[in-house]
Coordinates of C-alpha atoms in Angstrom, one line a residue:
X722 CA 0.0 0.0 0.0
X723 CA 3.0 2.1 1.2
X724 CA 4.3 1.4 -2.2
X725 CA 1.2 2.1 -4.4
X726 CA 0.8 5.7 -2.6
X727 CA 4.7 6.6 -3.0
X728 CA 4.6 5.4 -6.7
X729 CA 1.3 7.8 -7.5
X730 CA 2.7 10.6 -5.6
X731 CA 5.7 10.7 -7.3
X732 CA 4.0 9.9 -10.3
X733 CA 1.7 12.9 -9.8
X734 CA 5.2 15.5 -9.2
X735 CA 6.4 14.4 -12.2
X736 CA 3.6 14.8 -14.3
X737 CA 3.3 18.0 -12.7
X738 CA 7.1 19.4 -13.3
X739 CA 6.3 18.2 -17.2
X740 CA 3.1 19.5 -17.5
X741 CA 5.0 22.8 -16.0
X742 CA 8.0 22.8 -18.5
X743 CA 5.8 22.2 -21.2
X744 CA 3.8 25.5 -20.2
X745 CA 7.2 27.4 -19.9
X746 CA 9.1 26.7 -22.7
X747 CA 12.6 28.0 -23.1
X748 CA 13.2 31.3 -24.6
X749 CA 14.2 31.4 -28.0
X750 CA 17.1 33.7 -28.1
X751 CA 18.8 35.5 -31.4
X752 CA 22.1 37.2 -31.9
X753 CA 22.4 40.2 -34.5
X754 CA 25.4 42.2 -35.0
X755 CA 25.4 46.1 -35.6
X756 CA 27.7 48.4 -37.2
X757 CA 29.0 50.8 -34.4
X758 CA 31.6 52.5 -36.2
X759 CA 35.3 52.3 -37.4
X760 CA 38.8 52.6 -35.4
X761 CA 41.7 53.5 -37.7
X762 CA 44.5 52.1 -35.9
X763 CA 47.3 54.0 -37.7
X764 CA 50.1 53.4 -35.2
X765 CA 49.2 49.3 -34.5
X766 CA 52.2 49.1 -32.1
X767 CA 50.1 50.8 -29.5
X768 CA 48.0 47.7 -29.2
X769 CA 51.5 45.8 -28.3
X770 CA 53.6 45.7 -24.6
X771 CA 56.5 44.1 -26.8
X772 CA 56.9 46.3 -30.1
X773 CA 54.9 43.7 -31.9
X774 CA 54.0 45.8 -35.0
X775 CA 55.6 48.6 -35.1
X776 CA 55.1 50.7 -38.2
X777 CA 51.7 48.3 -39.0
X778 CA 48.4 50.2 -39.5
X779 CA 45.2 48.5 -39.0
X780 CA 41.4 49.2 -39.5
X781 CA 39.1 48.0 -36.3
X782 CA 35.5 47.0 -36.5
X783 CA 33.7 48.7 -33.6
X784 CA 30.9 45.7 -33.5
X785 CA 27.6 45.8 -30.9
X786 CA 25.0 43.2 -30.5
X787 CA 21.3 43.1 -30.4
X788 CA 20.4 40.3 -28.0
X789 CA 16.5 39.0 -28.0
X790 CA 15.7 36.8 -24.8
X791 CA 12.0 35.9 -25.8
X792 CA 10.6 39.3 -25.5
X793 CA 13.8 41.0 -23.7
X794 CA 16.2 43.0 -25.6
X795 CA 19.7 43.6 -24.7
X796 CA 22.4 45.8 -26.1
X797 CA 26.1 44.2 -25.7
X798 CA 28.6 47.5 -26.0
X799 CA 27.2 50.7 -27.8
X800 CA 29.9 51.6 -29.7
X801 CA 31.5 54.9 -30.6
X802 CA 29.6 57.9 -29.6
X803 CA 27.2 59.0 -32.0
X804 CA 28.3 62.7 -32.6
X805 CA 31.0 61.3 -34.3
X806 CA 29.3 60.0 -37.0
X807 CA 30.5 61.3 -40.6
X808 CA 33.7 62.3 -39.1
X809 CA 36.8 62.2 -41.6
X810 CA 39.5 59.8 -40.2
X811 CA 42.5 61.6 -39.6
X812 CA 45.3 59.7 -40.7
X813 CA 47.9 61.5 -39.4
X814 CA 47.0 60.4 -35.4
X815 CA 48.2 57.4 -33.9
X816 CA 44.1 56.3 -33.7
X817 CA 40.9 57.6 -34.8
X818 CA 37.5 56.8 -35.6
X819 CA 33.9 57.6 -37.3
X820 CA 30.5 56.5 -37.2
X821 CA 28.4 56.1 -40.2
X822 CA 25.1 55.0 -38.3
X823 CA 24.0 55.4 -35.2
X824 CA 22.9 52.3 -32.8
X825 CA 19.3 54.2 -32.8
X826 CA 19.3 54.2 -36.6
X827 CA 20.3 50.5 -36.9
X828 CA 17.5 49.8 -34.2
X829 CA 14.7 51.2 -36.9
X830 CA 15.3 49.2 -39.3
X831 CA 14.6 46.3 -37.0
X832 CA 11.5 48.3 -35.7
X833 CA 12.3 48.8 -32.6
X834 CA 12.6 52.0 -30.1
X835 CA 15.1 53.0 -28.3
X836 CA 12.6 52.9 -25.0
X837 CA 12.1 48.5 -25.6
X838 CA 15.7 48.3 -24.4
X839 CA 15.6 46.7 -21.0
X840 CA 19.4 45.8 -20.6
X841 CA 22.7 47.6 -21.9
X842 CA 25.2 45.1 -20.9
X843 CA 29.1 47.1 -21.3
X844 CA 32.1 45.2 -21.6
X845 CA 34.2 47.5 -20.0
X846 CA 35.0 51.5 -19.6
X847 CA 36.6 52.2 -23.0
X848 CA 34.7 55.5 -25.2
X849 CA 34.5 53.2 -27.8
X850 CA 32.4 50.8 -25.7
X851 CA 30.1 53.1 -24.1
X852 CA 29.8 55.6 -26.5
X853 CA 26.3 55.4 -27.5
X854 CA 24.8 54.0 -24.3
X855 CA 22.8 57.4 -23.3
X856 CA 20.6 56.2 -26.5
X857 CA 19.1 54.0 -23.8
X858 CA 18.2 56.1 -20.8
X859 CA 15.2 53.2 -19.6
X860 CA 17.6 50.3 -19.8
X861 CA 19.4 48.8 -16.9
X862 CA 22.9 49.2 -17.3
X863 CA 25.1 46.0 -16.8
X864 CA 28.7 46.9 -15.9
X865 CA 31.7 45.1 -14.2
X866 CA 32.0 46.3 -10.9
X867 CA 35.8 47.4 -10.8
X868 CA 35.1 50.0 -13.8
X869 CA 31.7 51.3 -12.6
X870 CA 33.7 52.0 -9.6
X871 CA 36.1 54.0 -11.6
X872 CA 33.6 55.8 -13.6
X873 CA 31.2 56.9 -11.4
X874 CA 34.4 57.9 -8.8
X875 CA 34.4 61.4 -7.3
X876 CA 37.5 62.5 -9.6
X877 CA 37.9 59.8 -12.5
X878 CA 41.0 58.9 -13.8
X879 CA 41.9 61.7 -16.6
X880 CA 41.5 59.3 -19.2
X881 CA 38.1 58.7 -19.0
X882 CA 35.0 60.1 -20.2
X883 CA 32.1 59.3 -18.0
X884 CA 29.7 61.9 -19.7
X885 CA 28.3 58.3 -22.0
X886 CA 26.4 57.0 -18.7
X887 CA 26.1 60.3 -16.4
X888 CA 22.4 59.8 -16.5
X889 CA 23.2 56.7 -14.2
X890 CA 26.4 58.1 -12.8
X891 CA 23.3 61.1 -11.5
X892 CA 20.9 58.4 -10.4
X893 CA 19.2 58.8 -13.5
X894 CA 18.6 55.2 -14.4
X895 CA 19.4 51.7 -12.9
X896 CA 22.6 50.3 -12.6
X897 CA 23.7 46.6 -11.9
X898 CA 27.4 46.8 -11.3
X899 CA 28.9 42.9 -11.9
X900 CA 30.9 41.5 -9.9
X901 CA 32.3 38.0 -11.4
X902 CA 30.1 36.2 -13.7
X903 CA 26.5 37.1 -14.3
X904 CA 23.8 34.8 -15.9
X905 CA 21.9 38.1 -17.1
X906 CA 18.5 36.4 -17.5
X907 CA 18.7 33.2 -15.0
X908 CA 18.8 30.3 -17.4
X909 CA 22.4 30.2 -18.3
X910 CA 21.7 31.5 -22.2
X911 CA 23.2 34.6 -21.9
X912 CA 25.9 35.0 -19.6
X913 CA 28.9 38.0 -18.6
X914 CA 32.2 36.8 -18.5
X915 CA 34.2 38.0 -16.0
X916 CA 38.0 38.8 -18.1
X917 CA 40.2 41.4 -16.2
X918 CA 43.0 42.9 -17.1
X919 CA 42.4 45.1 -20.2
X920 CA 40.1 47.0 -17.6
X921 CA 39.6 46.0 -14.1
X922 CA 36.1 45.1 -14.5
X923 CA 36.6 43.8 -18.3
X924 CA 34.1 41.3 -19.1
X925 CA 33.3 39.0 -22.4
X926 CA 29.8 37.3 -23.4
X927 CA 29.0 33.6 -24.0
X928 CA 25.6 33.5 -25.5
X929 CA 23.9 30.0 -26.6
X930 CA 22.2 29.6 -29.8
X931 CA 19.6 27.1 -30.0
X932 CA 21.1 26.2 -34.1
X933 CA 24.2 28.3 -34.2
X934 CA 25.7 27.0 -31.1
X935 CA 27.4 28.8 -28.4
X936 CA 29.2 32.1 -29.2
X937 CA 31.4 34.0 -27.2
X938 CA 32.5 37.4 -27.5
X939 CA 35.5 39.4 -27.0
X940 CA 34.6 42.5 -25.8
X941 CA 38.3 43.6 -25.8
X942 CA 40.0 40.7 -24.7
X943 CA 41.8 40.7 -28.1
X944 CA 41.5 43.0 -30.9
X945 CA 42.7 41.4 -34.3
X946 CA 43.0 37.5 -35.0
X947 CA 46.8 37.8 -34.3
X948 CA 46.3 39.8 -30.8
X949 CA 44.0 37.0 -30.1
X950 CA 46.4 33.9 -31.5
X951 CA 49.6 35.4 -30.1
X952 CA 47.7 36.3 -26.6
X953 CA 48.9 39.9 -27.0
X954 CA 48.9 42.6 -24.4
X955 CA 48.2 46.3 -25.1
X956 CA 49.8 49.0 -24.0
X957 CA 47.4 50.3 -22.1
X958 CA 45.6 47.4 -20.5
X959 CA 45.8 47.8 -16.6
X960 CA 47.0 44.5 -15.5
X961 CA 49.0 42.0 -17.6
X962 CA 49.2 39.1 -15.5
X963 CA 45.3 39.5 -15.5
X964 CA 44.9 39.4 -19.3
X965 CA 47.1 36.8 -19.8
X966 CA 45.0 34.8 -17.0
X967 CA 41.3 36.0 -18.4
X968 CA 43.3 34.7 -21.9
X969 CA 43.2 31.3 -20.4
X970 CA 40.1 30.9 -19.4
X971 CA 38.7 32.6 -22.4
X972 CA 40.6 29.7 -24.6
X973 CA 39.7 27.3 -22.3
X974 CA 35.7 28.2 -22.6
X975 CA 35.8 28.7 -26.5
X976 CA 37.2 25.0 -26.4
X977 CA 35.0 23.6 -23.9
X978 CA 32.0 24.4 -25.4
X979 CA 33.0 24.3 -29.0
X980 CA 32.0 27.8 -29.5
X981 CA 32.1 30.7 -32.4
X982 CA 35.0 33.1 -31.1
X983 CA 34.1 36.3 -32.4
X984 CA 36.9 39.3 -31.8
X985 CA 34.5 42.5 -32.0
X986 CA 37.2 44.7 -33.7
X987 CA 38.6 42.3 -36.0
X988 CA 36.5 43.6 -39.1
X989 CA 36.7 39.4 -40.4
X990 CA 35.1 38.2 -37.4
X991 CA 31.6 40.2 -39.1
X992 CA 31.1 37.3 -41.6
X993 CA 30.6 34.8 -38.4
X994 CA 27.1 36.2 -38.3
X995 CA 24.4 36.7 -40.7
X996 CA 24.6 40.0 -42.2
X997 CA 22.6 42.6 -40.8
X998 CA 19.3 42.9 -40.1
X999 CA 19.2 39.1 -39.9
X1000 CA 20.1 37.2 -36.9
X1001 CA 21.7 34.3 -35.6
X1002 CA 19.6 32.1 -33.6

C-alpha cells in the first residue's frame, strides 16, 4: 500500500514538473550584430607591450549586438559615440575613428525603439564601448564592478570620459554593477564573463544559440586575429598578468563548449554572423 501511494505521488510530481515545462518553454534567443563604427589604428604598435607591430596600420570593427531573450532585448557594448558620425579619419593620429550609423538608426530598421531596451550590458569603460549608451536612458545598465567604480568615482581617472552614462552616474537610471560572472537572464543562455586585465572590471559574453551553437564574445579581450592567437597585451591594458590569466580561461571556454569566437574589432570576425538585419539564432 505504502508502495502504491509513494509510486502515485511521485507519479503525480512528475507529471506535474512536465506538465510545467511544457507550459514554460525555453526562450528562443537570437544574436544580431550592428555596425558601431570604425577605429583606424594607424600606429598598430600601441596595441603591443612588446613592439609587436611597429610601423603596421590596421582598421578595427567597432561591433555591438542586439540580443532577443524571448521578448527581452539587450544591447552588448554601444559603440563609438554617435556625434562622431561622418567624421573624416585623420590619418595622421596614432588612432581615430567615425561612425556612419547610429545604434538608434540600426535599431529602426529592425523596428524597434530606443525605449524596448531593457538591458545595456558594457564590456568595459573604453569611449568606444560606451559611447552610445545614453541612447538608452530606460535600460538597466550592466557593468563590471571594478570599472563602474572607476567611472562613477568622485574625480575619474583623466582618461576617462564618463559623460556616455552620467544619467546613471546622477541616479538617472538603474545600474547593476557585476561582480564575477553574471547569468543576465537566469537560465544560463546569456551569460557576462568575468576577463580582467584590459580594464579592471573587463568582461566578455558567452551566449547559446539554440542552431548556431554557443558564441562567445571578446569584448576587448583581443583586438585582431593575431592579438587574439599570439595572446597579446596592449599598452594600455591595466593589469598583464590578469589578461594573460582571463586569456586562459577565455581559450579554455571557447574550447570547452566548442563555440564561435568572435573578436568584436577584427572587421573578419563580421562574416561569423548573418549579415545585418538578420540574426543568428
Amino acid at each position: 500500500m505504502r508502495r502504491a501511494l509513494f509510486v502515485l505521488v511521485a507519479g503525480t510530481i512528475v507529471s506535474g514538473v512536465a506538465a510545467f515545462a511544457a507550459s514554460e518553454p525555453a526562450a528562443r534567443v537570437t544574436l544580431t550584430r550592428l555596425d558601431c563604427g570604425t577605429v583606424a589604428a594607424n600606429d598598430l604598435n600601441q596595441f603591443s607591450d612588446t613592439d609587436a607591430y611597429v610601423g603596421k596600420s590596421k582598421n578595427l570593427a567597432s561591433s555591438c549586438y542586439l540580443i532577443r531573450h524571448g521578448d527581452d532585448l539587450m544591447i552588448w557594448d554601444t559603440g563609438l559615440p554617435a556625434a562622431i558620425k561622418g567624421k573624416p579619419i585623420d590619418p595622421k593620429l596614432p588612432m581615430d575613428a567615425t561612425v556612419t550609423t547610429t545604434l538608434v538608426e540600426q535599431l529602426a530598421q529592425l523596428n524597434i525603439k530606443p525605449e524596448q531596451i531593457g538591458r545595456v550590458g558594457i564590456s568595459h569603460f573604453h569611449f568606444d564601448h560606451i559611447g552610445q549608451a545614453s541612447s538608452f536612458p530606460g535600460a538597466t545598465l550592466l557593468i563590471g564592478a571594478a570599472d563602474w567604480n572607476e567611472l562613477s568615482a568622485k574625480t575619474p581617472d583623466k582618461r576617462l570620459n564618463p559623460d556616455a552614462v552620467r544619467h546613471w552616474i546622477s541616479g538617472g537610471g538603474k545600474v547593476e554593477p557585476v561582480q564575477g560572472d553574471r547569468d543576465v537572464f537566469g537560465d544560463g543562455s546569456v551569460r557576462m564573463i568575468d576577463l580582467p586585465g584590459h580594464t579592471p572590471g573587463h568582461h566578455g559574453l558567452m551566449v547559446k544559440l539554440k542552431n548556431k551553437g554557443d558564441v562567445l564574445l571578446t569584448g576587448d579581450q583581443a583586438h585582431f586575429t593575431e592579438n587574439y592567437e599570439s595572446e597579446g597585451v596592449p599598452s594600455f591594458n591595466t593589469d598583464r598578468a590578469d589578461t594573460l590569466a582571463s586569456f586562459k580561461r577565455f581559450k579554455d571556454m571557447a574550447k570547452n563548449a566548442n563555440a564561435t569566437v568572435i573578436i568584436q574589432h577584427e572587421p573578419a570576425d563580421i562574416a561569423k554572423l548573418p549579415a545585418f538585419p538578420q540574426a543568428a539564432d
